[in-house]
PDB file of C-alpha atoms in Angstrom:
ATOM      1  CA  UNK Z   1      17.111  -0.290-100.948  1.00  0.00           C
ATOM      2  CA  UNK Z   2      17.687   1.925 -97.961  1.00  0.00           C
ATOM      3  CA  UNK Z   3      17.485   5.709 -97.971  1.00  0.00           C
ATOM      4  CA  UNK Z   4      19.739   7.445 -95.464  1.00  0.00           C
ATOM      5  CA  UNK Z   5      19.973  11.223 -95.477  1.00  0.00           C
ATOM      6  CA  UNK Z   6      22.286  13.570 -93.618  1.00  0.00           C
ATOM      7  CA  UNK Z   7      23.441  17.112 -94.378  1.00  0.00           C
ATOM      8  CA  UNK Z   8      26.527  17.473 -96.543  1.00  0.00           C
ATOM      9  CA  UNK Z   9      28.364  20.025 -94.461  1.00  0.00           C
ATOM     10  CA  UNK Z  10      28.050  21.984 -91.221  1.00  0.00           C
ATOM     11  CA  UNK Z  11      30.262  24.743 -89.854  1.00  0.00           C
ATOM     12  CA  UNK Z  12      30.512  25.728 -86.198  1.00  0.00           C
ATOM     13  CA  UNK Z  13      32.795  27.694 -83.900  1.00  0.00           C
ATOM     14  CA  UNK Z  14      35.180  26.179 -81.379  1.00  0.00           C
ATOM     15  CA  UNK Z  15      33.389  25.684 -78.049  1.00  0.00           C
ATOM     16  CA  UNK Z  16      29.946  25.628 -79.642  1.00  0.00           C
ATOM     17  CA  UNK Z  17      27.439  22.782 -80.061  1.00  0.00           C
ATOM     18  CA  UNK Z  18      26.519  21.130 -83.346  1.00  0.00           C
ATOM     19  CA  UNK Z  19      23.714  18.667 -84.032  1.00  0.00           C
ATOM     20  CA  UNK Z  20      23.965  16.379 -87.049  1.00  0.00           C
ATOM     21  CA  UNK Z  21      20.659  14.878 -88.120  1.00  0.00           C
ATOM     22  CA  UNK Z  22      20.183  11.578 -89.914  1.00  0.00           C
ATOM     23  CA  UNK Z  23      16.910  10.280 -91.304  1.00  0.00           C
ATOM     24  CA  UNK Z  24      16.410   6.822 -92.704  1.00  0.00           C
ATOM     25  CA  UNK Z  25      13.757   4.805 -94.477  1.00  0.00           C
ATOM     26  CA  UNK Z  26      14.409   1.103 -94.125  1.00  0.00           C
ATOM     27  CA  UNK Z  27      12.689  -2.208 -93.621  1.00  0.00           C
ATOM     28  CA  UNK Z  28      14.064  -4.555 -91.014  1.00  0.00           C
ATOM     29  CA  UNK Z  29      15.828  -1.789 -89.070  1.00  0.00           C
ATOM     30  CA  UNK Z  30      18.078  -3.124 -86.323  1.00  0.00           C
ATOM     31  CA  UNK Z  31      20.205  -0.236 -85.091  1.00  0.00           C
ATOM     32  CA  UNK Z  32      22.074   2.914 -86.018  1.00  0.00           C
ATOM     33  CA  UNK Z  33      25.772   3.738 -85.806  1.00  0.00           C
ATOM     34  CA  UNK Z  34      27.656   6.980 -85.814  1.00  0.00           C
ATOM     35  CA  UNK Z  35      31.270   6.990 -86.959  1.00  0.00           C
ATOM     36  CA  UNK Z  36      33.837   9.799 -87.124  1.00  0.00           C
ATOM     37  CA  UNK Z  37      36.263   9.806 -90.012  1.00  0.00           C
ATOM     38  CA  UNK Z  38      39.195  12.162 -90.463  1.00  0.00           C
ATOM     39  CA  UNK Z  39      40.440  12.647 -94.000  1.00  0.00           C
ATOM     40  CA  UNK Z  40      42.489   9.681 -95.189  1.00  0.00           C
ATOM     41  CA  UNK Z  41      41.823   7.681 -92.034  1.00  0.00           C
ATOM     42  CA  UNK Z  42      39.493   4.830 -91.088  1.00  0.00           C
ATOM     43  CA  UNK Z  43      36.086   5.422 -89.506  1.00  0.00           C
ATOM     44  CA  UNK Z  44      36.180   5.474 -85.710  1.00  0.00           C
ATOM     45  CA  UNK Z  45      33.196   4.089 -83.800  1.00  0.00           C
ATOM     46  CA  UNK Z  46      31.336   6.750 -81.808  1.00  0.00           C
ATOM     47  CA  UNK Z  47      27.994   5.256 -80.837  1.00  0.00           C
ATOM     48  CA  UNK Z  48      25.393   2.606 -81.498  1.00  0.00           C
ATOM     49  CA  UNK Z  49      21.685   3.079 -80.753  1.00  0.00           C
ATOM     50  CA  UNK Z  50      19.167   0.279 -80.957  1.00  0.00           C
ATOM     51  CA  UNK Z  51      16.531   1.566 -78.517  1.00  0.00           C
ATOM     52  CA  UNK Z  52      14.777   4.926 -78.524  1.00  0.00           C
ATOM     53  CA  UNK Z  53      16.378   7.636 -76.464  1.00  0.00           C
ATOM     54  CA  UNK Z  54      19.567   9.506 -75.813  1.00  0.00           C
ATOM     55  CA  UNK Z  55      22.952   7.948 -75.138  1.00  0.00           C
ATOM     56  CA  UNK Z  56      25.642  10.217 -73.762  1.00  0.00           C
ATOM     57  CA  UNK Z  57      29.377   9.612 -73.969  1.00  0.00           C
ATOM     58  CA  UNK Z  58      31.378  12.576 -72.791  1.00  0.00           C
ATOM     59  CA  UNK Z  59      31.116  15.434 -75.285  1.00  0.00           C
ATOM     60  CA  UNK Z  60      29.209  13.293 -77.782  1.00  0.00           C
ATOM     61  CA  UNK Z  61      25.590  12.165 -77.485  1.00  0.00           C
ATOM     62  CA  UNK Z  62      23.418  10.208 -79.890  1.00  0.00           C
ATOM     63  CA  UNK Z  63      19.635  10.052 -80.063  1.00  0.00           C
ATOM     64  CA  UNK Z  64      17.327   7.631 -81.824  1.00  0.00           C
ATOM     65  CA  UNK Z  65      13.603   7.609 -82.578  1.00  0.00           C
ATOM     66  CA  UNK Z  66      12.696   4.365 -84.296  1.00  0.00           C
ATOM     67  CA  UNK Z  67       9.108   5.428 -84.969  1.00  0.00           C
ATOM     68  CA  UNK Z  68      10.276   8.578 -86.759  1.00  0.00           C
ATOM     69  CA  UNK Z  69      13.242   7.023 -88.549  1.00  0.00           C
ATOM     70  CA  UNK Z  70      15.425   9.739 -87.080  1.00  0.00           C
ATOM     71  CA  UNK Z  71      18.702  10.043 -85.248  1.00  0.00           C
ATOM     72  CA  UNK Z  72      21.050  12.843 -84.325  1.00  0.00           C
ATOM     73  CA  UNK Z  73      24.611  13.144 -83.109  1.00  0.00           C
ATOM     74  CA  UNK Z  74      25.260  16.019 -80.734  1.00  0.00           C
ATOM     75  CA  UNK Z  75      28.784  17.363 -80.393  1.00  0.00           C
ATOM     76  CA  UNK Z  76      29.330  19.690 -77.450  1.00  0.00           C
ATOM     77  CA  UNK Z  77      32.250  21.982 -76.569  1.00  0.00           C
ATOM     78  CA  UNK Z  78      33.580  21.670 -80.082  1.00  0.00           C
ATOM     79  CA  UNK Z  79      37.329  21.389 -80.523  1.00  0.00           C
ATOM     80  CA  UNK Z  80      39.382  21.925 -83.670  1.00  0.00           C
ATOM     81  CA  UNK Z  81      40.147  18.187 -83.756  1.00  0.00           C
ATOM     82  CA  UNK Z  82      36.419  17.497 -84.171  1.00  0.00           C
ATOM     83  CA  UNK Z  83      36.675  18.715 -87.770  1.00  0.00           C
ATOM     84  CA  UNK Z  84      35.910  15.492 -89.634  1.00  0.00           C
ATOM     85  CA  UNK Z  85      33.264  13.629 -91.584  1.00  0.00           C
ATOM     86  CA  UNK Z  86      30.518  12.051 -89.466  1.00  0.00           C
ATOM     87  CA  UNK Z  87      28.903   8.967 -90.933  1.00  0.00           C
ATOM     88  CA  UNK Z  88      25.461   7.699 -90.032  1.00  0.00           C
ATOM     89  CA  UNK Z  89      25.048   3.956 -90.734  1.00  0.00           C
ATOM     90  CA  UNK Z  90      22.086   1.618 -90.386  1.00  0.00           C
ATOM     91  CA  UNK Z  91      22.231  -2.083 -89.628  1.00  0.00           C
ATOM     92  CA  UNK Z  92      19.392  -4.409 -90.547  1.00  0.00           C
ATOM     93  CA  UNK Z  93      18.047  -7.515 -88.872  1.00  0.00           C
ATOM     94  CA  UNK Z  94      19.515 -10.713 -90.315  1.00  0.00           C
ATOM     95  CA  UNK Z  95      21.832  -8.802 -92.622  1.00  0.00           C
ATOM     96  CA  UNK Z  96      25.073 -10.546 -91.643  1.00  0.00           C
ATOM     97  CA  UNK Z  97      26.292  -7.319 -90.067  1.00  0.00           C
ATOM     98  CA  UNK Z  98      26.011  -5.320 -93.277  1.00  0.00           C
ATOM     99  CA  UNK Z  99      26.033  -1.579 -92.647  1.00  0.00           C
ATOM    100  CA  UNK Z 100      24.367   0.877 -95.000  1.00  0.00           C
ATOM    101  CA  UNK Z 101      26.091   4.246 -94.758  1.00  0.00           C
ATOM    102  CA  UNK Z 102      24.805   7.729 -95.338  1.00  0.00           C
ATOM    103  CA  UNK Z 103      26.976  10.020 -97.460  1.00  0.00           C
ATOM    104  CA  UNK Z 104      28.521  11.642 -94.391  1.00  0.00           C
ATOM    105  CA  UNK Z 105      28.412  15.142 -92.924  1.00  0.00           C
ATOM    106  CA  UNK Z 106      31.589  17.193 -93.086  1.00  0.00           C
ATOM    107  CA  UNK Z 107      31.883  19.255 -89.895  1.00  0.00           C
ATOM    108  CA  UNK Z 108      34.214  22.239 -90.061  1.00  0.00           C
ATOM    109  CA  UNK Z 109      35.200  23.791 -86.733  1.00  0.00           C
ATOM    110  CA  UNK Z 110      36.482  27.364 -86.963  1.00  0.00           C
ATOM    111  CA  UNK Z 111      38.477  29.289 -84.341  1.00  0.00           C
TER     112      UNK Z 111
ATOM    113  CA  UNK A   1      41.943  -4.288 -77.083  1.00  0.00           C
ATOM    114  CA  UNK A   2      39.644  -2.962 -79.813  1.00  0.00           C
ATOM    115  CA  UNK A   3      42.255  -3.003 -82.530  1.00  0.00           C
ATOM    116  CA  UNK A   4      41.975  -4.178 -86.102  1.00  0.00           C
ATOM    117  CA  UNK A   5      45.290  -4.015 -87.954  1.00  0.00           C
ATOM    118  CA  UNK A   6      45.845  -3.877 -91.691  1.00  0.00           C
ATOM    119  CA  UNK A   7      48.930  -4.202 -93.858  1.00  0.00           C
ATOM    120  CA  UNK A   8      50.289  -2.614 -95.887  1.00  0.00           C
ATOM    121  CA  UNK A   9      49.255   0.981 -95.168  1.00  0.00           C
ATOM    122  CA  UNK A  10      49.929   2.003 -98.753  1.00  0.00           C
ATOM    123  CA  UNK A  11      50.196  -0.081-101.906  1.00  0.00           C
ATOM    124  CA  UNK A  12      50.969   0.938-105.461  1.00  0.00           C
ATOM    125  CA  UNK A  13      50.541  -1.732-108.108  1.00  0.00           C
ATOM    126  CA  UNK A  14      50.367  -2.113-111.836  1.00  0.00           C
ATOM    127  CA  UNK A  15      47.430  -3.620-113.655  1.00  0.00           C
ATOM    128  CA  UNK A  16      49.275  -6.897-114.219  1.00  0.00           C
ATOM    129  CA  UNK A  17      50.486  -7.327-110.658  1.00  0.00           C
ATOM    130  CA  UNK A  18      49.203  -9.738-108.023  1.00  0.00           C
ATOM    131  CA  UNK A  19      49.150  -8.456-104.464  1.00  0.00           C
ATOM    132  CA  UNK A  20      47.364  -9.173-101.195  1.00  0.00           C
ATOM    133  CA  UNK A  21      45.923  -7.026 -98.433  1.00  0.00           C
ATOM    134  CA  UNK A  22      45.964  -8.406 -94.910  1.00  0.00           C
ATOM    135  CA  UNK A  23      43.756  -7.804 -91.902  1.00  0.00           C
ATOM    136  CA  UNK A  24      44.089  -9.132 -88.366  1.00  0.00           C
ATOM    137  CA  UNK A  25      42.075  -8.870 -85.155  1.00  0.00           C
ATOM    138  CA  UNK A  26      42.483 -10.501 -81.760  1.00  0.00           C
ATOM    139  CA  UNK A  27      39.169  -9.540 -80.195  1.00  0.00           C
ATOM    140  CA  UNK A  28      37.641 -12.971 -80.722  1.00  0.00           C
ATOM    141  CA  UNK A  29      35.290 -11.571 -83.355  1.00  0.00           C
ATOM    142  CA  UNK A  30      33.958 -14.210 -85.755  1.00  0.00           C
ATOM    143  CA  UNK A  31      32.601 -11.834 -88.399  1.00  0.00           C
ATOM    144  CA  UNK A  32      34.993  -9.922 -90.657  1.00  0.00           C
ATOM    145  CA  UNK A  33      34.375  -7.505 -93.507  1.00  0.00           C
ATOM    146  CA  UNK A  34      36.022  -5.832 -96.469  1.00  0.00           C
ATOM    147  CA  UNK A  35      34.855  -2.351 -97.497  1.00  0.00           C
ATOM    148  CA  UNK A  36      35.986  -0.112-100.333  1.00  0.00           C
ATOM    149  CA  UNK A  37      35.939   3.657 -99.909  1.00  0.00           C
ATOM    150  CA  UNK A  38      36.509   6.221-102.643  1.00  0.00           C
ATOM    151  CA  UNK A  39      37.404   9.812-101.774  1.00  0.00           C
ATOM    152  CA  UNK A  40      34.561  11.829-100.225  1.00  0.00           C
ATOM    153  CA  UNK A  41      32.237   8.813-100.389  1.00  0.00           C
ATOM    154  CA  UNK A  42      31.024   6.473 -97.629  1.00  0.00           C
ATOM    155  CA  UNK A  43      32.426   2.941 -97.302  1.00  0.00           C
ATOM    156  CA  UNK A  44      30.836   0.336 -99.570  1.00  0.00           C
ATOM    157  CA  UNK A  45      30.606  -3.255 -98.388  1.00  0.00           C
ATOM    158  CA  UNK A  46      32.428  -5.835-100.511  1.00  0.00           C
ATOM    159  CA  UNK A  47      32.468  -9.093 -98.505  1.00  0.00           C
ATOM    160  CA  UNK A  48      31.329 -10.478 -95.158  1.00  0.00           C
ATOM    161  CA  UNK A  49      32.779 -13.586 -93.525  1.00  0.00           C
ATOM    162  CA  UNK A  50      31.108 -15.316 -90.592  1.00  0.00           C
ATOM    163  CA  UNK A  51      32.931 -18.189 -88.876  1.00  0.00           C
ATOM    164  CA  UNK A  52      35.472 -18.180 -91.689  1.00  0.00           C
ATOM    165  CA  UNK A  53      32.780 -18.743 -94.315  1.00  0.00           C
ATOM    166  CA  UNK A  54      31.799 -16.224 -96.960  1.00  0.00           C
ATOM    167  CA  UNK A  55      28.323 -14.919 -96.094  1.00  0.00           C
ATOM    168  CA  UNK A  56      27.981 -11.933 -98.402  1.00  0.00           C
ATOM    169  CA  UNK A  57      29.604 -11.068-101.730  1.00  0.00           C
ATOM    170  CA  UNK A  58      28.213  -7.731-102.929  1.00  0.00           C
ATOM    171  CA  UNK A  59      28.666  -8.607-106.609  1.00  0.00           C
ATOM    172  CA  UNK A  60      32.345  -7.791-106.431  1.00  0.00           C
ATOM    173  CA  UNK A  61      34.407  -8.477-109.616  1.00  0.00           C
ATOM    174  CA  UNK A  62      36.454 -11.659-109.523  1.00  0.00           C
ATOM    175  CA  UNK A  63      39.709  -9.694-109.697  1.00  0.00           C
ATOM    176  CA  UNK A  64      39.113  -9.282-105.935  1.00  0.00           C
ATOM    177  CA  UNK A  65      39.390 -12.610-104.119  1.00  0.00           C
ATOM    178  CA  UNK A  66      38.810 -12.750-100.349  1.00  0.00           C
ATOM    179  CA  UNK A  67      40.178 -15.419 -98.065  1.00  0.00           C
ATOM    180  CA  UNK A  68      39.662 -16.103 -94.361  1.00  0.00           C
ATOM    181  CA  UNK A  69      42.347 -18.618 -93.303  1.00  0.00           C
ATOM    182  CA  UNK A  70      41.414 -18.518 -89.614  1.00  0.00           C
ATOM    183  CA  UNK A  71      39.257 -16.628 -87.151  1.00  0.00           C
ATOM    184  CA  UNK A  72      41.783 -13.801 -86.732  1.00  0.00           C
ATOM    185  CA  UNK A  73      42.890 -13.213 -90.301  1.00  0.00           C
ATOM    186  CA  UNK A  74      41.250 -11.890 -93.437  1.00  0.00           C
ATOM    187  CA  UNK A  75      43.010 -11.448 -96.754  1.00  0.00           C
ATOM    188  CA  UNK A  76      42.038  -9.760 -99.991  1.00  0.00           C
ATOM    189  CA  UNK A  77      43.917 -11.042-103.040  1.00  0.00           C
ATOM    190  CA  UNK A  78      44.184  -8.614-105.928  1.00  0.00           C
ATOM    191  CA  UNK A  79      44.861  -9.494-109.546  1.00  0.00           C
ATOM    192  CA  UNK A  80      44.525  -7.594-112.805  1.00  0.00           C
ATOM    193  CA  UNK A  81      43.078  -4.516-111.148  1.00  0.00           C
ATOM    194  CA  UNK A  82      41.981  -1.394-112.975  1.00  0.00           C
ATOM    195  CA  UNK A  83      42.885   2.229-112.169  1.00  0.00           C
ATOM    196  CA  UNK A  84      39.289   2.798-110.984  1.00  0.00           C
ATOM    197  CA  UNK A  85      39.945   0.252-108.224  1.00  0.00           C
ATOM    198  CA  UNK A  86      42.206   2.784-106.538  1.00  0.00           C
ATOM    199  CA  UNK A  87      40.622   3.472-103.147  1.00  0.00           C
ATOM    200  CA  UNK A  88      40.951   3.035 -99.392  1.00  0.00           C
ATOM    201  CA  UNK A  89      40.262  -0.609 -98.498  1.00  0.00           C
ATOM    202  CA  UNK A  90      38.911  -1.044 -95.003  1.00  0.00           C
ATOM    203  CA  UNK A  91      38.670  -4.189 -92.922  1.00  0.00           C
ATOM    204  CA  UNK A  92      36.225  -4.439 -90.011  1.00  0.00           C
ATOM    205  CA  UNK A  93      35.161  -7.069 -87.493  1.00  0.00           C
ATOM    206  CA  UNK A  94      32.172  -7.832 -85.257  1.00  0.00           C
ATOM    207  CA  UNK A  95      31.158 -10.271 -82.557  1.00  0.00           C
ATOM    208  CA  UNK A  96      28.926 -13.226 -83.357  1.00  0.00           C
ATOM    209  CA  UNK A  97      26.779 -14.462 -80.480  1.00  0.00           C
ATOM    210  CA  UNK A  98      24.287 -17.283 -80.730  1.00  0.00           C
ATOM    211  CA  UNK A  99      24.814 -17.434 -84.467  1.00  0.00           C
ATOM    212  CA  UNK A 100      23.858 -13.802 -84.964  1.00  0.00           C
ATOM    213  CA  UNK A 101      26.278 -11.015 -85.819  1.00  0.00           C
ATOM    214  CA  UNK A 102      26.326  -8.251 -83.225  1.00  0.00           C
ATOM    215  CA  UNK A 103      26.826  -5.196 -85.305  1.00  0.00           C
ATOM    216  CA  UNK A 104      27.128  -2.999 -82.220  1.00  0.00           C
ATOM    217  CA  UNK A 105      30.741  -4.097 -82.028  1.00  0.00           C
ATOM    218  CA  UNK A 106      31.833  -3.363 -85.591  1.00  0.00           C
ATOM    219  CA  UNK A 107      35.299  -1.841 -85.524  1.00  0.00           C
ATOM    220  CA  UNK A 108      37.360  -0.708 -88.499  1.00  0.00           C
ATOM    221  CA  UNK A 109      41.039  -1.096 -89.203  1.00  0.00           C
ATOM    222  CA  UNK A 110      43.152   1.850 -90.405  1.00  0.00           C
ATOM    223  CA  UNK A 111      42.800   0.832 -94.041  1.00  0.00           C
ATOM    224  CA  UNK A 112      45.135   0.241 -96.975  1.00  0.00           C
ATOM    225  CA  UNK A 113      45.439   3.071 -99.471  1.00  0.00           C
ATOM    226  CA  UNK A 114      45.640   1.327-102.859  1.00  0.00           C
ATOM    227  CA  UNK A 115      46.780   3.015-106.066  1.00  0.00           C
ATOM    228  CA  UNK A 116      46.533   1.128-109.345  1.00  0.00           C
ATOM    229  CA  UNK A 117      48.646   2.512-112.153  1.00  0.00           C
TER     230      UNK A 117
END
């Protein structure tokens, strides 16, 4: 099976920066997703990394190192609405699009 | 348009009822998925359809019966469910190009909150 690890919870202040790490041990790795999920709602797509490096989208950036089995999601200029669970998910080659999710990191933004 | 829609938003059913969940997308995606998500847990894959054919069944009990009547629609028929089946049921879709599913386009619908009494 796949082993995907991310911290359970992180707390940060409004306006600050938070970095959520995700490590994975898989065979046949294809790419890595980050999703945001507010309580009781569906996951919202944030980013997809397949090559090494940093991808920036506004306040959110995602980084991947395939050789290290490591990714992070960087949230800048935190806003109260960023309080949510952030899910790291791995897709495998020839897996019919199956995603293997980490347990999620609950980010709490405080005033 | 990156929208996946699901109906109903909420469903309460008894253990002897038969009901169906519906999912629709108009992005031209040819891969569609059903996930189950319990509270404070990540989504768990149930089924994958590619070109309207079932590609993956993650050992889901037969009381859950998926159906893909056309490239835009995905149904999940429910019968004789148990209280432990209460969860958020999520539909998702992805592009298929050259016979391979492009997971970089996997989008989720809003989900159906199911309660089994």
